[in-house]
Coordinates of C-alpha atoms and ligand atoms in Angstrom, one line a residue:
X1 CA 133.6 135.8 0.0
X2 CA 137.3 136.7 0.1
X3 CA 138.6 139.5 2.3
X4 CA 142.4 139.3 2.2
X5 CA 142.6 142.2 -0.3
X6 CA 141.6 144.5 2.5
X7 CA 144.8 143.7 4.4
X8 CA 148.4 144.3 3.4
X9 CA 149.7 140.9 4.6
X10 CA 152.4 139.3 2.5
X11 CA 150.5 137.2 -0.1
X12 CA 153.4 134.6 0.1
X13 CA 152.5 134.0 3.8
X14 CA 149.7 131.9 5.3
X15 CA 149.1 134.1 8.3
X16 CA 147.4 132.0 11.0
X17 CA 148.6 134.2 13.9
X18 CA 146.2 137.1 14.1
X19 CA 145.9 136.5 17.9
X20 CA 149.4 137.5 18.6
X21 CA 149.6 141.2 17.5
X22 CA 146.7 141.5 15.1
X23 CA 146.9 142.8 11.6
X24 CA 145.6 146.1 10.5
X25 CA 143.3 146.6 7.4
X26 CA 144.4 149.0 4.7
X27 CA 141.6 151.5 5.4
X28 CA 142.5 151.6 9.1
X29 CA 146.2 152.2 8.2
X30 CA 145.1 155.0 6.0
X31 CA 143.0 156.5 8.9
X32 CA 145.9 156.4 11.3
X33 CA 148.2 158.1 8.7
X34 CA 145.6 160.8 8.2
X35 CA 145.3 161.4 12.0
X36 CA 149.1 161.6 12.2
X37 CA 149.2 164.2 9.4
X38 CA 146.6 166.2 11.1
X39 CA 148.4 166.0 14.4
X40 CA 151.7 167.2 12.9
X41 CA 150.0 170.1 11.1
X42 CA 149.2 171.7 14.4
X43 CA 150.7 169.6 17.3
X44 CA 149.9 171.9 20.2
X45 CA 146.3 172.3 19.3
X46 CA 145.9 168.6 18.6
X47 CA 147.6 167.2 21.7
X48 CA 146.7 169.8 24.3
X49 CA 144.1 167.8 26.4
X50 CA 141.8 170.8 26.9
X51 CA 141.8 171.8 23.2
X52 CA 141.3 168.9 20.8
X53 CA 142.5 165.8 22.5
X54 CA 139.8 165.3 25.2
X55 CA 136.8 165.7 22.9
X56 CA 138.4 163.4 20.4
X57 CA 139.1 160.7 23.0
X58 CA 135.6 161.2 24.5
X59 CA 134.1 160.6 21.0
X60 CA 135.9 157.3 20.7
X61 CA 135.1 156.3 24.3
X62 CA 131.4 156.8 23.7
X63 CA 131.5 154.5 20.5
X64 CA 133.6 152.0 22.4
X65 CA 131.3 152.0 25.4
X66 CA 128.4 151.1 23.1
X67 CA 130.4 148.3 21.5
X68 CA 131.7 146.7 24.6
X69 CA 128.8 147.4 27.0
X70 CA 130.3 149.8 29.4
X71 CA 129.5 153.4 30.5
X72 CA 132.0 155.7 28.9
X73 CA 132.7 157.2 32.3
X74 CA 134.1 153.9 33.5
X75 CA 136.5 153.5 30.5
X76 CA 140.0 154.7 30.3
X77 CA 142.5 154.2 27.4
X78 CA 145.7 152.3 28.1
X79 CA 148.5 151.2 25.7
X80 CA 147.7 147.5 25.9
X81 CA 146.3 144.8 28.2
X82 CA 149.6 144.5 30.0
X83 CA 149.4 148.2 30.8
X84 CA 145.8 147.8 32.0
X85 CA 146.8 144.9 34.3
X86 CA 149.8 146.7 35.6
X87 CA 147.8 149.9 36.4
X88 CA 145.3 148.0 38.5
X89 CA 147.5 145.5 40.3
X90 CA 150.3 148.0 41.0
X91 CA 147.7 150.4 42.4
X92 CA 146.5 147.8 44.9
X93 CA 147.9 147.8 48.4
X94 CA 148.2 144.2 49.5
X95 CA 149.4 143.0 52.9
X96 CA 151.4 140.2 54.3
X97 CA 149.3 137.0 54.1
X98 CA 147.0 138.2 51.4
X99 CA 146.6 136.0 48.3
X100 CA 146.3 136.8 44.6
X101 CA 144.8 134.0 42.6
X102 CA 145.9 133.5 39.0
X103 CA 145.5 130.5 36.6
X104 CA 147.9 128.2 34.8
X105 CA 146.2 129.4 31.6
X106 CA 147.0 133.0 32.3
X107 CA 149.3 135.2 30.1
X108 CA 152.8 135.1 31.5
X109 CA 153.4 138.8 31.4
X110 CA 150.2 139.5 33.4
X111 CA 150.8 136.7 35.8
X112 CA 154.2 138.2 36.4
X113 CA 152.5 141.5 37.5
X114 CA 150.6 139.4 40.2
X115 CA 153.9 137.8 41.2
X116 CA 155.6 141.2 41.5
X117 CA 152.9 142.9 43.6
X118 CA 152.6 139.9 45.8
X119 CA 156.4 139.7 46.4
X120 CA 156.8 143.3 47.3
X121 CA 154.0 143.1 49.9
X122 CA 154.5 139.7 51.5
X123 CA 151.4 138.3 49.8
X124 CA 151.4 135.0 48.0
X125 CA 150.3 133.9 44.6
X126 CA 147.9 130.9 44.3
X127 CA 147.6 129.1 41.0
X128 CA 144.3 127.5 39.9
X129 CA 145.4 124.4 37.8
X130 CA 142.9 124.0 35.0
X131 CA 143.2 121.0 32.7
X132 CA 143.4 121.2 28.9
X133 CA 141.8 119.7 26.8
X134 CA 138.6 120.0 28.7
X135 CA 134.9 119.3 28.2
X136 CA 132.9 121.5 30.6
X137 CA 133.3 125.0 32.0
X138 CA 132.7 123.6 35.5
X139 CA 136.2 122.2 35.3
X140 CA 137.4 125.8 35.3
X141 CA 135.0 126.9 38.1
X142 CA 136.0 124.0 40.3
X143 CA 139.7 124.7 39.9
X144 CA 139.2 128.4 40.8
X145 CA 137.0 127.6 43.7
X146 CA 139.5 125.1 45.1
X147 CA 142.1 127.9 45.4
X148 CA 139.9 130.6 46.7
X149 CA 140.3 131.3 50.4
X150 CA 139.4 133.8 53.0
X151 CA 142.8 135.5 52.3
X152 CA 142.1 135.9 48.6
X153 CA 142.1 139.6 47.7
X154 CA 142.2 139.5 43.9
X155 CA 141.5 137.0 41.2
X156 CA 143.2 137.6 37.8
X157 CA 141.7 135.6 35.0
X158 CA 141.6 135.8 31.2
X159 CA 138.4 136.1 29.3
X160 CA 140.0 134.3 26.3
X161 CA 143.1 132.5 27.3
X162 CA 146.3 132.8 25.4
X163 CA 147.9 129.4 25.5
X164 CA 144.6 127.4 25.3
X165 CA 142.3 129.9 23.4
X166 CA 139.4 129.0 25.8
X167 CA 136.6 131.3 26.6
X168 CA 136.4 131.3 30.4
X169 CA 133.1 131.5 32.3
X170 CA 134.0 134.9 33.6
X171 CA 130.6 135.9 35.0
X172 CA 130.5 132.8 37.2
X173 CA 134.1 133.3 38.2
X174 CA 133.1 136.9 39.3
X175 CA 130.1 135.5 41.3
X176 CA 132.2 132.9 43.0
X177 CA 134.9 135.4 43.9
X178 CA 132.6 138.1 45.1
X179 CA 130.9 135.6 47.3
X180 CA 134.2 135.2 49.1
X181 CA 134.7 139.0 49.3
X182 CA 137.5 139.3 46.9
X183 CA 137.8 141.4 43.7
X184 CA 138.2 140.2 40.1
X185 CA 140.3 141.6 37.3
X186 CA 139.6 140.2 33.8
X187 CA 142.2 140.2 31.2
X188 CA 140.2 140.4 28.0
X189 CA 143.2 141.0 25.7
X190 CA 141.5 138.9 22.9
X191 CA 137.9 139.4 23.8
X192 CA 137.2 142.8 22.2
X193 CA 136.4 141.9 18.6
X194 CA 136.2 138.2 19.2
X195 CA 133.1 138.1 21.5
X196 CA 129.9 140.0 21.8
X197 CA 131.1 141.9 24.9
X198 CA 128.9 143.3 27.7
X199 CA 131.6 144.3 30.1
X200 CA 129.4 145.8 32.9
X201 CA 127.1 142.8 32.8
X202 CA 130.0 140.5 33.7
X203 CA 130.2 142.4 37.0
X204 CA 134.0 142.3 37.4
X205 CA 135.8 145.0 39.3
X206 CA 138.3 145.6 36.5
X207 CA 138.4 144.6 32.9
X208 CA 141.1 145.4 30.3
X209 CA 141.3 144.5 26.6
X210 CA 143.3 145.3 23.5
X211 CA 142.0 147.1 20.4
X212 CA 145.0 146.0 18.3
X213 CA 144.1 142.3 18.3
X214 CA 140.6 141.3 17.1
X215 CA 139.3 144.9 16.7
X216 CA 142.0 145.3 14.0
X217 CA 142.9 148.8 15.3
X218 CA 146.5 150.1 14.9
X219 CA 149.1 149.1 17.5
X220 CA 149.1 150.1 20.3
X221 CA 145.9 150.6 22.2
X222 CA 143.6 149.1 24.7
X223 CA 140.9 150.0 27.3
X224 CA 140.6 149.6 31.0
X225 CA 137.2 149.4 32.7
X226 CA 137.2 150.1 36.4
X227 CA 134.1 149.8 38.6
X228 CA 133.2 153.3 39.9
X229 CA 133.8 152.1 43.5
X230 CA 137.5 151.6 42.8
X231 CA 138.3 154.4 40.4
X232 CA 139.8 156.7 43.0
X233 CA 142.4 153.9 43.8
X234 CA 143.6 153.2 40.3
X235 CA 146.5 155.2 38.9
X236 CA 147.9 154.7 35.4
X237 CA 151.3 153.1 35.0
X238 CA 152.6 156.5 34.2
X239 CA 151.6 159.2 36.7
X240 CA 151.5 162.7 35.1
X241 CA 150.0 166.1 35.7
X242 CA 146.5 165.1 36.8
X243 CA 147.8 163.5 40.0
X244 CA 147.9 166.9 41.7
X245 CA 146.1 169.0 39.0
X246 CA 142.9 167.2 38.0
X247 CA 141.2 168.8 35.0
X248 CA 138.1 170.8 35.6
X249 CA 134.8 169.1 34.9
X250 CA 136.4 165.7 34.4
X251 CA 136.9 162.8 36.7
X252 CA 140.4 162.7 38.2
X253 CA 140.5 159.0 37.2
X254 CA 139.8 159.6 33.6
X255 CA 142.0 162.6 33.1
X256 CA 144.9 160.9 34.7
X257 CA 144.6 158.1 32.1
X258 CA 144.0 160.6 29.2
X259 CA 147.4 162.2 29.7
X260 CA 150.3 159.9 30.5
X261 CA 153.0 162.2 29.2
X262 CA 153.4 162.9 25.5
X263 CA 152.1 160.0 23.6
X264 CA 150.6 159.1 20.2
X265 CA 146.8 159.0 20.5
X266 CA 146.3 158.3 16.8
X267 CA 145.9 154.5 17.2
X268 CA 142.9 155.2 19.6
X269 CA 141.4 157.8 17.1
X270 CA 141.4 155.2 14.3
X271 CA 139.3 152.7 16.3
X272 CA 136.0 154.0 14.9
X273 CA 137.3 153.4 11.3
X274 CA 138.3 149.8 12.3
X275 CA 134.8 149.1 13.8
X276 CA 133.0 150.6 10.8
X277 CA 135.2 148.6 8.4
X278 CA 134.6 145.2 10.2
X279 CA 130.9 146.0 10.5
X280 CA 130.7 146.8 6.8
X281 CA 131.8 143.3 5.7
X282 CA 128.6 141.6 6.6
X283 CA 124.9 142.3 6.1
X284 CA 124.4 142.0 9.9
X285 CA 127.3 144.2 10.7
X286 CA 129.6 143.6 13.7
X287 CA 127.7 140.5 14.8
X288 CA 128.2 139.0 11.3
X289 CA 131.9 139.6 11.7
X290 CA 132.1 137.8 15.0
X291 CA 129.9 134.9 13.8
X292 CA 132.0 134.5 10.6
X293 CA 135.2 134.1 12.5
X294 CA 133.7 131.6 15.0
X295 CA 132.1 129.6 12.2
X296 CA 135.3 129.4 10.3
X297 CA 137.2 128.4 13.4
X298 CA 134.9 125.5 13.9
X299 CA 135.4 124.4 10.3
X300 CA 139.2 124.7 10.8
X301 CA 138.9 122.7 14.0
X302 CA 137.0 119.9 12.3
X303 CA 139.5 119.7 9.5
X304 CA 142.7 119.7 11.7
X305 CA 141.3 117.5 14.5
X306 CA 140.0 114.9 12.0
X307 CA 143.3 114.8 10.1
X308 CA 145.1 114.4 13.4
X309 CA 142.6 111.8 14.6
X310 CA 141.9 113.8 17.8
X311 CA 138.6 115.0 19.3
X312 CA 137.9 118.7 19.8
X313 CA 140.0 119.9 22.8
X314 CA 137.0 122.0 24.0
X315 CA 133.3 122.3 23.4
X316 CA 132.2 124.7 20.7
X317 CA 130.7 127.1 23.2
X318 CA 134.2 127.7 24.8
X319 CA 135.8 128.6 21.5
X320 CA 135.9 131.9 19.8
X321 CA 138.1 132.5 16.8
X322 CA 141.2 130.7 18.0
X323 CA 142.0 127.1 18.8
X324 CA 144.9 125.5 20.6
X325 CA 145.8 122.2 19.1
X326 CA 147.7 119.7 21.4
X327 CA 150.6 118.3 19.5
X328 CA 151.0 114.9 21.2
X329 CA 153.8 113.7 18.9
X330 CA 156.0 116.8 19.5
X331 CA 158.5 117.1 22.3
X332 CA 158.9 120.4 24.1
X333 CA 162.5 120.8 22.8
X334 CA 161.1 120.5 19.2
X335 CA 158.7 123.4 19.3
X336 CA 161.1 126.0 18.1
X337 CA 162.3 124.1 15.1
X338 CA 158.8 123.0 14.2
X339 CA 157.6 126.7 14.2
X340 CA 160.6 127.6 12.1
X341 CA 160.0 124.8 9.6
X342 CA 156.4 125.8 9.1
X343 CA 157.5 129.3 8.4
X344 CA 160.6 128.6 6.3
X345 CA 159.5 125.6 4.3
X346 CA 155.8 126.2 4.1
X347 CA 155.3 129.9 4.5
X348 CA 153.0 129.4 7.5
X349 CA 153.1 131.8 10.4
X350 CA 151.6 130.0 13.4
X351 CA 152.6 129.9 17.0
X352 CA 154.0 126.6 18.3
X353 CA 154.9 126.6 22.0
X354 CA 155.5 124.4 24.9
X355 CA 152.0 124.1 26.3
X356 CA 150.9 125.0 29.8
X357 CA 153.8 126.0 32.0
X358 CA 153.6 128.4 34.9
X359 CA 157.0 128.8 36.4
X360 CA 160.4 128.8 34.9
X361 CA 161.4 125.9 37.2
X362 CA 158.5 123.7 36.0
X363 CA 159.0 121.2 33.2
X364 CA 157.7 122.3 29.9
X365 CA 154.1 121.2 29.1
X366 CA 152.6 119.4 26.2
X367 CA 153.4 121.3 23.0
X368 CA 150.6 123.1 21.2
X369 CA 150.0 125.2 18.2
X370 CA 147.4 127.9 18.0
X371 CA 145.2 128.6 15.0
X372 CA 143.7 132.1 14.6
X373 CA 140.8 132.5 12.1
X374 CA 140.4 136.2 11.1
X375 CA 138.2 137.2 8.2
X376 CA 141.1 137.2 5.8
X377 CA 141.7 133.5 6.5
X378 CA 140.1 130.8 4.5
X379 CA 139.7 127.1 4.8
X380 CA 142.4 126.8 2.1
X381 CA 144.8 128.3 4.7
X382 CA 143.9 125.4 7.0
X383 CA 144.3 122.9 4.2
X384 CA 147.8 124.3 3.5
X385 CA 148.5 123.8 7.2
X386 CA 147.2 120.2 7.0
X387 CA 149.4 119.4 4.0
X388 CA 152.5 120.9 5.8
X389 CA 151.8 118.8 9.0
X390 CA 151.4 115.8 6.8
X391 CA 154.7 116.4 5.1
X392 CA 156.4 116.8 8.5
X393 CA 154.8 113.6 9.6
X394 CA 152.4 115.0 12.2
X395 CA 149.2 113.9 10.6
Ligands
PLP401 C1 145.5 136.9 27.5 C2 146.5 137.9 27.1 N1 146.7 138.9 28.0 C3 147.6 139.9 27.7 C4 148.3 139.9 26.5 C5 149.2 141.0 26.3 O1 148.9 141.8 25.2 P1 149.7 143.1 25.0 O2 151.1 142.7 24.8 O3 149.1 143.8 23.9 O4 149.6 143.9 26.3 C6 148.1 138.9 25.6 C7 148.8 138.9 24.3 O5 148.8 138.0 23.5 C8 147.2 137.9 25.9 O6 147.0 136.9 25.0

């Protein structure tokens, strides 16, 4: 079955980069346009939290809670995962000698938040060095455990990593970390809409995710889960009225996130349309959507890895709907021109980047390219990529 007609992507383009900013289906674009028209027909009534906004947000929160396995009372809306990580880390008060643990697979923007909060308080950042390719999730657990110490206050890890597209064993990371008395924040930027999420079962203290990647919702929106124990401590990145005027009958935590100054809530309000749409594509609904992307990713992996004569960089169970392919024959200084060639000569949009680096002063890592398989992608897209790589001399 073909699905690309539901998206407005340029038909000249082979778009293999859904993981970066997502792409929004036509029906969801229509929904967000309708919400905007309704908003502009009566802006005060629509945006005043106590009139229409709070009930509308609560409706979405309840649907989202069912989808991601969290109590609606523990969910707040944020602009994106970077916003969620900033809200939590910048609300923490660290002391001199404390440690924040991140990984070398972490997203640079979010790792930077850890660096910033550590620097301003005299804490230090520890980096768990996880290999890639890898064959067992224990390699991740071992690397994290090695860097945990009695001074660790917070571990920031991704659920699905950006440079390596790995599904991390987050539940076990939470157990390990809690055993040492530290807290865990999970950056699930890619996880909502890629994995069958049960956020509260993971047991993390904080969890954030994007709706605009694999849930195919309009840019920009995400959620932040905070364990009820810590909600009083966590402020949004933009402090507004609720700080000294909490809204009646609502938790101070939630109302502070529900109003962060004038903003456009319509991307949040279009989430139910996106979830309904993705669920409508397969007989078994949302699970069918998740399974289809994973199955196609494994087919894409087989085709590309066989043509490059390399093994799978990770076991199937650690892959969702993205794959990071190591490009052994490419030098770090060639990644930019390779990405441009794929785009200009072959019409393929795919990220090519200098592998695992953690600090600006470190040498660039082994170049990689990341394949995303969203329902609008087909194996013919991967075949086009294979032919392009062959013409360039990489397979
Ligand atoms: C793991 C991870 N975290 C955070 C982000 C940031 O997402 P956003 O820019 O929407 O905040 C990304 C974006 O690709 C990501 O891959």
